[in-house]
PDB file of C-alpha atoms in Angstrom:
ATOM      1  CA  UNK A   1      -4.760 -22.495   2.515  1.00 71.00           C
ATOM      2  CA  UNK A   2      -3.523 -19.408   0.601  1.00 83.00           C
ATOM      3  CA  UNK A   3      -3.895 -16.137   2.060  1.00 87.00           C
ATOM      4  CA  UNK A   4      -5.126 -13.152   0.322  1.00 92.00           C
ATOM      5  CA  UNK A   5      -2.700 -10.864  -1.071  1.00 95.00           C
ATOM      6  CA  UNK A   6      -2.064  -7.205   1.002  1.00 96.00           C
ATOM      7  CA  UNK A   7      -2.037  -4.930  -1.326  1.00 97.00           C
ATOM      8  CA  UNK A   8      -0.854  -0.798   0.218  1.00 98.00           C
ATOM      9  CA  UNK A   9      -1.796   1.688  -2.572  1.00 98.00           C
ATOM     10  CA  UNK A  10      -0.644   5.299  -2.167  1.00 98.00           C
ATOM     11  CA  UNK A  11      -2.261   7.491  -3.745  1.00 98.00           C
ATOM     12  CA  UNK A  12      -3.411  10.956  -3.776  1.00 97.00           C
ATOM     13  CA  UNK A  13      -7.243  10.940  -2.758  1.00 93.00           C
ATOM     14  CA  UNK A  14      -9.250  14.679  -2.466  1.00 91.00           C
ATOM     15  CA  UNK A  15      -6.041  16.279  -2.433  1.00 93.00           C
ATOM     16  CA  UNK A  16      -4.572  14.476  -0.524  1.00 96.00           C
ATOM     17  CA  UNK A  17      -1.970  11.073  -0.044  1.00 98.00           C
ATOM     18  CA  UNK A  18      -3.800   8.058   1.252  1.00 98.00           C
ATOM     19  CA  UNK A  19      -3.514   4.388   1.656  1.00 98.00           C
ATOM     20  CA  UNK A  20      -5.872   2.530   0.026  1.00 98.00           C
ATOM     21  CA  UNK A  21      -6.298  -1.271   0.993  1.00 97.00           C
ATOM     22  CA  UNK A  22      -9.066  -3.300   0.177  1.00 95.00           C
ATOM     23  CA  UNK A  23     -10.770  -0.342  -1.205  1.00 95.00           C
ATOM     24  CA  UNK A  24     -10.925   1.339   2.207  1.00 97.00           C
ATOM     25  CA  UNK A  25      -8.554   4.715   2.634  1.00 98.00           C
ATOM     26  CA  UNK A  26      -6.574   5.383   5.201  1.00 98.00           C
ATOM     27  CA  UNK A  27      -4.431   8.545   5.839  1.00 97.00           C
ATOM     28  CA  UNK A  28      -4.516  11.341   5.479  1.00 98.00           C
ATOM     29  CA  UNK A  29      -0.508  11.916   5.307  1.00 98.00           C
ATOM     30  CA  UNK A  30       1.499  15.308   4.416  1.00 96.00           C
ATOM     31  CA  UNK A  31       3.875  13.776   2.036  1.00 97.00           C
ATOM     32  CA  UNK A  32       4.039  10.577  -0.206  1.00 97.00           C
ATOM     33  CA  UNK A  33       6.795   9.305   1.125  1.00 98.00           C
ATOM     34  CA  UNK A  34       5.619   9.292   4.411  1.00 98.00           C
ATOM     35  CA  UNK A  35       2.472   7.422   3.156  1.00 98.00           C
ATOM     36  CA  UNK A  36       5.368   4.989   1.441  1.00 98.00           C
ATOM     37  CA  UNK A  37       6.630   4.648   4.913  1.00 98.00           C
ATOM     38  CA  UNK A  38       3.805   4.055   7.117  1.00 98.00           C
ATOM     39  CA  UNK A  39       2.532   1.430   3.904  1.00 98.00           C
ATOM     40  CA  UNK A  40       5.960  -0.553   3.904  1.00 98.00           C
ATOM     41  CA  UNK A  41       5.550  -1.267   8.158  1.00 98.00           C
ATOM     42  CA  UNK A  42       2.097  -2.137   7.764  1.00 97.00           C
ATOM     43  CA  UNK A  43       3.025  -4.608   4.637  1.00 98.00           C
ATOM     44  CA  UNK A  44       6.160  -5.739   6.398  1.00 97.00           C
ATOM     45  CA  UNK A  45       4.064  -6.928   9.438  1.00 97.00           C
ATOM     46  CA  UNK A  46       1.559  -8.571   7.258  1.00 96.00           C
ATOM     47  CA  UNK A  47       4.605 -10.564   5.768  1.00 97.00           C
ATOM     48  CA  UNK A  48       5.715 -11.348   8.930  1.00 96.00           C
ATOM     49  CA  UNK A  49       2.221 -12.920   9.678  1.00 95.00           C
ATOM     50  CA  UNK A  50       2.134 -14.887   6.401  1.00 94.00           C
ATOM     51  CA  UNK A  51       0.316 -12.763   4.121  1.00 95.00           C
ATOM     52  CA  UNK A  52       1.955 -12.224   0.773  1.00 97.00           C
ATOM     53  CA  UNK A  53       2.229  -7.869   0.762  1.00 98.00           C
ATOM     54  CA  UNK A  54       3.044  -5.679  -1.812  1.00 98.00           C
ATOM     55  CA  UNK A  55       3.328  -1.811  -1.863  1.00 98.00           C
ATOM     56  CA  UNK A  56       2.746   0.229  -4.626  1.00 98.00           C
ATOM     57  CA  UNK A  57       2.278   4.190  -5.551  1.00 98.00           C
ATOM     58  CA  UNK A  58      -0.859   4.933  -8.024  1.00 98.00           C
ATOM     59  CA  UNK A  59      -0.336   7.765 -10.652  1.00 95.00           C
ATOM     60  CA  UNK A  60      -2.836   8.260 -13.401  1.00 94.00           C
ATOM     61  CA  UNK A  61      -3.611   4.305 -14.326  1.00 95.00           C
ATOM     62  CA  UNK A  62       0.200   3.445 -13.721  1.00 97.00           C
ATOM     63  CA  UNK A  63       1.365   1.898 -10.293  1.00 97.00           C
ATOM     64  CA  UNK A  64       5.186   1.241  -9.190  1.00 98.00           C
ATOM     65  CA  UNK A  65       5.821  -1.165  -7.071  1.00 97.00           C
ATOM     66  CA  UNK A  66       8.194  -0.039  -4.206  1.00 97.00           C
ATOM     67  CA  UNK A  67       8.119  -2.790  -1.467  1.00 97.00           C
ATOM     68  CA  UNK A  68       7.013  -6.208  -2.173  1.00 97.00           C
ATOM     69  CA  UNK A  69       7.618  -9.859  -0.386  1.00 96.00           C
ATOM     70  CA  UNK A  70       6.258 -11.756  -3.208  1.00 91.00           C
ATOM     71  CA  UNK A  71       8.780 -13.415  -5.062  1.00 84.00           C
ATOM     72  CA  UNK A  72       9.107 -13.544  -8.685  1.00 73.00           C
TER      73      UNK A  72
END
């Protein structure tokens, strides 16, 4: 069985930077990269468990993504 892709958006939400996964937000956080950071654990634990994780930082319509355990 394949599990569901993790997928750690951060992105700024009323003002402020969130995580968004599974269209649920959670945050608030002072700075990007400190949503970046807190993201990257989470997404590194869900590898650890199995789950392919990605993280990736919404501007506009454009996403980067900084952290991911997916292989090409």
């Amino acid at each position: 069985m394949t599990l569901p892709h993790a997928r750690y958006i951060v992105l700024q939400h009323e003002g402020v930077w969130k995580i968004n996964l599974d269209n649920k937000y959670y945050g608030p956080f002072p700075t990007q990269a400190q949503a970046v950071d807190s993201a990257s654990g989470t997404a590194r634990k869900a590898a650890d468990a199995g789950y392919p994780a990605s993280v990736m930082v919404m501007t506009g319509t454009d996403f980067e993504t900084v952290w991911t355990s997916v292989q090409p």
